[in-house]
C-alpha atoms as one frame of an Amber mdcrd trajectory, in Angstrom:
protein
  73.401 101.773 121.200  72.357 105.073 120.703  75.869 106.658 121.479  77.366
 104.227 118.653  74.505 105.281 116.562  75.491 109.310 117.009  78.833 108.562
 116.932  78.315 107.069 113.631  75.962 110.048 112.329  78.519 112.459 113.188
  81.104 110.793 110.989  79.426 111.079 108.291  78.084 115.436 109.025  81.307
 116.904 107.305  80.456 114.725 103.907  76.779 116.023 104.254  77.995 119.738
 105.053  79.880 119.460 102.090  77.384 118.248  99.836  75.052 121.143 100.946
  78.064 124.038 101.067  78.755 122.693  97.129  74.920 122.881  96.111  74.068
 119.400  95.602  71.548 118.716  98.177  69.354 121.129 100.302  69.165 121.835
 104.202  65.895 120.277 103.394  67.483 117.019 101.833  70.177 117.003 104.348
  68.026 116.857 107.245  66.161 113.622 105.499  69.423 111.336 104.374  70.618
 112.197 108.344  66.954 111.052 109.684  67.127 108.312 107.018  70.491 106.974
 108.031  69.910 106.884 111.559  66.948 104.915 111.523  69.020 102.930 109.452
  71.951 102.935 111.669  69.926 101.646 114.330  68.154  98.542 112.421  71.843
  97.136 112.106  73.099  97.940 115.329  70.309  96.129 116.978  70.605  93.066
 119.237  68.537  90.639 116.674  69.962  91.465 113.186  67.928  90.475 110.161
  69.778  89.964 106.503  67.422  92.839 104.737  68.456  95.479 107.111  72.078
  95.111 105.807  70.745  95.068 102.363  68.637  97.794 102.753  71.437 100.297
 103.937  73.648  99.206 101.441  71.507  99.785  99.009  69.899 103.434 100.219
  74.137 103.967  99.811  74.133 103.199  96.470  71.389 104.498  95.252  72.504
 107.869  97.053  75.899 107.883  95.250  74.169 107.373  92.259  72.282 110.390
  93.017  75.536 112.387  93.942  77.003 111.646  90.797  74.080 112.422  88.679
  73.942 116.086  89.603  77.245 116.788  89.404  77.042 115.770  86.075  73.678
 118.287  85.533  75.849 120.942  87.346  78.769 120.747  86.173  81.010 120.219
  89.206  83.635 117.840  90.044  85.844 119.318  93.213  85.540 117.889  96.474
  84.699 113.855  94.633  87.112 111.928  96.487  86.029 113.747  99.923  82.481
 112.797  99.481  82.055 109.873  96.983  84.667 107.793  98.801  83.419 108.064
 102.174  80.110 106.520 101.382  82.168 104.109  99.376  83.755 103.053 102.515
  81.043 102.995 104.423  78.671 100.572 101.977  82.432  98.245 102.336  81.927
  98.281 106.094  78.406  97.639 106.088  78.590  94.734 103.835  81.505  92.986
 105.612  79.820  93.241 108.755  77.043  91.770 106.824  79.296  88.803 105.486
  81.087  88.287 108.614  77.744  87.139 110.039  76.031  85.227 107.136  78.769
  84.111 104.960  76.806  84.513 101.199  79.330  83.075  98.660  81.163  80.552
 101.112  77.896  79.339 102.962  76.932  78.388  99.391  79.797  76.829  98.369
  80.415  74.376 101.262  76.880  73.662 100.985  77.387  72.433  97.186  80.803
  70.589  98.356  78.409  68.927 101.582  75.711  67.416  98.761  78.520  66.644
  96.295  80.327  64.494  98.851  77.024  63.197 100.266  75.517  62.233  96.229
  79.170  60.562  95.760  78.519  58.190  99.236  75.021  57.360  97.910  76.471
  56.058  94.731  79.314  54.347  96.311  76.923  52.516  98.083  74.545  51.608
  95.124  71.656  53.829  97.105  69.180  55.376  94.429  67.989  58.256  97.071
  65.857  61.071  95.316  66.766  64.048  97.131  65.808  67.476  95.629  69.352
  69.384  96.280  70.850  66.864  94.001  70.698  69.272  90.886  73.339  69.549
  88.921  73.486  73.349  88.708  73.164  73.583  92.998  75.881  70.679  92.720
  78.567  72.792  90.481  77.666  76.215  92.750  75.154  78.054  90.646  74.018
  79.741  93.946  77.624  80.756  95.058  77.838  82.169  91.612  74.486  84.140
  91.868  75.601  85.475  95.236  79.149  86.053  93.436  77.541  88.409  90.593
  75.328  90.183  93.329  78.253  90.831  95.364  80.155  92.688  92.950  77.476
  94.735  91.690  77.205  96.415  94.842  80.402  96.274  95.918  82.776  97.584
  93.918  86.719  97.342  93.713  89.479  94.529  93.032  90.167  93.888  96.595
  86.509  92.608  97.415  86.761  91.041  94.197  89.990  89.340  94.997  88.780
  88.222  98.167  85.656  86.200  96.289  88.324  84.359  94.389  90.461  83.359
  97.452  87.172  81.615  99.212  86.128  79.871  95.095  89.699  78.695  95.387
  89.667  76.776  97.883  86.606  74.189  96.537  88.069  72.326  93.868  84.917
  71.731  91.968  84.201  75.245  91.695  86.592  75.433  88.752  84.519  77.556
  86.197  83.585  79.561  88.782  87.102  80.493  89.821  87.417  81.305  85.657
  84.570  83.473  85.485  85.826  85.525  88.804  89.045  85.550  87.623  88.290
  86.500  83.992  86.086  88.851  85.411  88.543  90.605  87.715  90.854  91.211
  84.758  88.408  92.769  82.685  86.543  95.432  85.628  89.448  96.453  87.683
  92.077  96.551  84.745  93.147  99.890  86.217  94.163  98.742  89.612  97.266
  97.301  90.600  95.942  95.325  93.163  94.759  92.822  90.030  97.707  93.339
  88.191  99.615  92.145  91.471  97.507  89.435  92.347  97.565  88.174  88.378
 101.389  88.365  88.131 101.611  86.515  91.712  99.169  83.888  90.735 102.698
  83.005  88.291 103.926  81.071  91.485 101.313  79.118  92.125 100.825  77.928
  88.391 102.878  74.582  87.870 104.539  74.643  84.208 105.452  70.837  83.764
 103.064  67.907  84.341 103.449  65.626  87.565 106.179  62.779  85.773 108.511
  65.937  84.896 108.326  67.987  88.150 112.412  68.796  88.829 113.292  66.240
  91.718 116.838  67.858  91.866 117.613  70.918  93.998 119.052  72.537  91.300
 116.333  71.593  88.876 114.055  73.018  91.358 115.752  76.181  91.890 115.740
  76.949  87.878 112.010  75.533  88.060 111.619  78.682  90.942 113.375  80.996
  89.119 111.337  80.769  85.694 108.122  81.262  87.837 109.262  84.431  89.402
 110.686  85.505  85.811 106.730  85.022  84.617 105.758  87.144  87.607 108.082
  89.994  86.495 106.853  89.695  82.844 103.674  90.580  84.292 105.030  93.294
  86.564 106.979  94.705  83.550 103.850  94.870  81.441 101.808  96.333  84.561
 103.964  99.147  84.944 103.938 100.225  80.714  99.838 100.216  81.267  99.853
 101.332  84.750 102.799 103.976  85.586 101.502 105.073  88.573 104.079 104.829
  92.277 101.296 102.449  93.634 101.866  99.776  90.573 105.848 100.101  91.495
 105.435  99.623  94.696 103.214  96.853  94.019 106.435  95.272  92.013 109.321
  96.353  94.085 107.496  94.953  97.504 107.231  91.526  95.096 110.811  91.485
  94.224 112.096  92.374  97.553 110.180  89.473  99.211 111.442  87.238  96.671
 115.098  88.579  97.201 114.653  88.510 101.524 113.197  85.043 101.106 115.828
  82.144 102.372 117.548  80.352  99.810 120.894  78.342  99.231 121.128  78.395
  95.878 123.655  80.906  94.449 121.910  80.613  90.996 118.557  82.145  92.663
 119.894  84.517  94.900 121.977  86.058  92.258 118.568  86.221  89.794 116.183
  88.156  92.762 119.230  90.345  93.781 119.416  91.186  89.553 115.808  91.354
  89.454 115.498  93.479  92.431 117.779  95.950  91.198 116.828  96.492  87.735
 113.181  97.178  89.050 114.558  99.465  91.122 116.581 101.715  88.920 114.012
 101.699  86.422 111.641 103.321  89.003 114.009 105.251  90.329 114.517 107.035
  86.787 111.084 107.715  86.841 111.085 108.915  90.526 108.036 106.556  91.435
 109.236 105.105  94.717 108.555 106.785  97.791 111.239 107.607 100.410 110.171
 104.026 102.568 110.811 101.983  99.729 114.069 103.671  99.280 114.839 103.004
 103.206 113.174  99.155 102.988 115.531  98.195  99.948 118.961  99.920 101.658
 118.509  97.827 105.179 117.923  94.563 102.582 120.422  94.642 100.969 122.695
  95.656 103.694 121.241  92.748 106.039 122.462  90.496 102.614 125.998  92.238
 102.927 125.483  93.639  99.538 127.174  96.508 100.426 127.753  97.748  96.523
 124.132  97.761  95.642 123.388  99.562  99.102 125.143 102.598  98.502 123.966
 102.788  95.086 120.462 102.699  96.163 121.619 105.084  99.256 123.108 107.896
  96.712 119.780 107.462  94.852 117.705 108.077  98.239 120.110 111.214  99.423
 119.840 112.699  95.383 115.952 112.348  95.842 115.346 113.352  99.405 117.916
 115.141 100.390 116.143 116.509 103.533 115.586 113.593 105.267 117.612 112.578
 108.378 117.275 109.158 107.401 117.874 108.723 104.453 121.414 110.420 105.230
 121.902 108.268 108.341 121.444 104.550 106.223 124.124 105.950 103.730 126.259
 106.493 106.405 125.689 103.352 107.644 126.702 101.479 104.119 129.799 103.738
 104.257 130.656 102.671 107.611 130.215  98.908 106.763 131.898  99.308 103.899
 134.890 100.998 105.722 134.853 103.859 103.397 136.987 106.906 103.540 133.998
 109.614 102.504 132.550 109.016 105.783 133.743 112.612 107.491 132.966 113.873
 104.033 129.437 112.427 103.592 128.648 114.247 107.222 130.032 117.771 105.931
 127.640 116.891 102.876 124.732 116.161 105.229 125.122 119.111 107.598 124.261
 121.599 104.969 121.389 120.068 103.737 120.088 119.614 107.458 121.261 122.428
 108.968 118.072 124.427 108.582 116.363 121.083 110.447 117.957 121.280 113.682
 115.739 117.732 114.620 116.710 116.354 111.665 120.470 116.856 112.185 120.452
 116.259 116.100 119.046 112.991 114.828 121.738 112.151 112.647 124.817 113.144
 114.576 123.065 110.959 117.400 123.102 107.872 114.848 126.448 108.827 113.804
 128.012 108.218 116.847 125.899 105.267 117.280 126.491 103.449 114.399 129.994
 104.180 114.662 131.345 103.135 117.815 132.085  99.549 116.251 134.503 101.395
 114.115 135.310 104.173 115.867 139.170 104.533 115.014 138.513 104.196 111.406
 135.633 106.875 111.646 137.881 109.347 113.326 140.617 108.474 111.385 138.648
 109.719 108.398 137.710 113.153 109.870 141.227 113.585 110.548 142.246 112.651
 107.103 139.217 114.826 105.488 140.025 118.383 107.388 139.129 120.898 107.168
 135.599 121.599 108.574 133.584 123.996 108.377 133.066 126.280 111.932 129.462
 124.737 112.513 130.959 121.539 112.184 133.239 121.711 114.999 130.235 124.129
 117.017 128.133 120.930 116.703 130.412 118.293 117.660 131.490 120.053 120.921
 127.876 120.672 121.757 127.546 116.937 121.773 130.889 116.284 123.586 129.657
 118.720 126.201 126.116 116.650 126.442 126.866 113.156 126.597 129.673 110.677
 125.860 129.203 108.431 123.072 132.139 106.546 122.355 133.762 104.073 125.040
 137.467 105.258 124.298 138.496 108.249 126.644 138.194 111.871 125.757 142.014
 112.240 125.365 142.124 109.704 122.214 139.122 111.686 120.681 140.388 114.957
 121.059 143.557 113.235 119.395 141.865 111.515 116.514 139.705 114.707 115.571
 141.706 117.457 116.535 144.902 116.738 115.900 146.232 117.322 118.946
């Protein structure tokens, strides 16, 4: 215990050294938040854990933050914030889900509420007048959930706790208002995360737009049914990223509409709409250069798994134009031109060489891919480089280095020499 207990104390000495190098606490005040938290520290980690231990250290956090943030304020300084105030962010997370995992406070309460409701409706069904004292009507509809609900979020902060509080309310049907108020609530303190913007424009699926005699009993009829939800969820994604323009809220509604677009279908009507969908969210971001270099990769190996070869090499272009000093990026383009039997192949690797010659990794890397991916097409591919001469001196300096090294493709050196030499 006491190893876990240093080990934890030492996590937490680079926040503290900061917070003294920066002026906002003393070597005196240091010394007592590090004797504090270990005492604390060790109530939790004990073998018999008690409730107010766990409440007590999350709230010494708190009230500690608060502290931080109220002399910056008085002095005026702001650097280092994310360093410090986010570590003891994460750590009040941590101690309260260890906390939960134990007692579960919101879902205890409500499958305590659903227990007497079910119980109170047996009683009644059996014409038994029983007085019991749980039987209120504000314990029956989850008034202690809800008081463990508005605790809850006033110590811990942030949409994905708050999320997570809706996801357990959701699954008790009679906690309906509740669900409302956590919902409403969630909309209204975390507007400025898109973690609520993407769980509000997914929660489009789940909402059923035509009462139970009119559900769509044809496949087609459910397919357009499908493919109005998902247009909802976009309308939400389209109005998250005009409030929220950050690469996190993109990536929030690209990942959506490539799960959509990778998700089975045999409808023509609905792959057509994700695969339109997909790549108008894409080039929007992409004019705004708010996708990172993985999203770039994830969409390219999509669409190329879906044989969409046209909409892979305009999203591999995009990727090369952006980051034009990654290996990889350079090796799935060569891949779409390979699939898509392409003459610019030899041409594409001249292109690539430059920009990865200074990255000798990098372009060992993609020469070794080359040949790889190649070898299913290897008399088109060296067709090409014959076609596309000349190369530069390097070119040739690197391909003979990997000759000399190993033997990639399965046709004999004699046809090679042939194909790319011209002899």
């Amino acid at each position: 215990m006491a190893e876990i207990i240093q080990e934890r104390i030492e996590d937490r000495l680079a926040e503290l050294e900061q917070l003294e190098r920066i002026g906002l606490f003393s070597h005196a005040e240091i010394k007592a938040i590090i004797k504090k938290a270990s005492d604390l520290e060790y109530k939790i980690q004990r073998r018999t854990l008690f409730k107010e231990d766990f409440i007590n250290y999350v709230q010494y956090e708190i009230n500690l933050l608060e502290l931080i943030q109220r002399r910056r304020t008085r002095i005026g300084y702001s650097l280092k914030k994310d360093e410090i105030e986010n570590s003891v962010v994460h750590r009040v997370q941590g101690v309260f889900q260890r906390a939960s995992a134990k007692w579960k406070y919101f879902r205890m309460e409500l499958m305590h509420a659903e227990k007497l409701r079910k119980e109170k409706e047996e009683f009644e069904k059996a014409s038994m007048d029983v007085e019991h004292p749980d039987y209120s009507e504000e314990i029956l509809k989850g008034e202690l959930a809800r008081i463990i609900y508005k605790n809850s979020v006033s110590i811990i902060k942030g949409a994905e706790f708050h999320v997570s509080l809706l996801s357990v309310a959701q699954i008790f049907d009679f906690a309906k208002d509740l669900q409302k108020e956590i919902y409403d609530d969630l909309q209204t303190l975390h507007a400025d995360d898109p973690l609520t913007w993407d769980y509000v424009a997914r929660r489009e699926l789940e909402i059923e737009s035509q009462t139970a005699e009119e559900q769509p009993t044809t496949k087609q009829a459910k397919a357009v049914e499908v493919g109005r939800k998902e247009e909802r969820c976009c309308a939400v994604y389209e109005e998250a990223v005009k409030t929220l323009p950050t690469e996190a809220m993109w990536k929030c509604y690209i990942t959506f509409c490539l799960e959509r677009f990778t998700k089975k279908s045999n409808s023509g009507f609905l792959r057509g709409k994700r695969l339109e969908r997909t790549m108008t969210s894409f080039r929007k971001a992409h004019e705004l250069k708010l996708l990172s270099e993985c999203q770039y990769k994830q969409l390219i190996v999509s669409l190329l798994c879906h044989k969409f070869l046209r909409e892979a090499l305009e999203v591999a272009v995009a990727g090369t134009e952006l980051f034009r000093d990654s290996g990889t990026m350079w090796q799935l383009k060569l891949q779409v031109l390979i699939e898509s039997k392409s003459p610019d192949i030899a041409m594409l690797f001249e292109e690539a060489f430059v920009h990865l010659k200074p990255q000798v990794s990098e372009l060992d890397l993609l020469c070794k891919r080359l040949f790889v991916i190649a070898e299913d097409n290897i008399f088109s591919f060296l067709f090409s480089l014959q076609e596309s001469r000349p190369f530069s001196v390097d070119f040739f300096r690197k391909m003979i280095q990997f000759e000399k090294e190993q033997s990639w493709f399965r046709i004999g050196n004699q046809a090679k020499r042939k194909y790319v030499f011209g002899e």
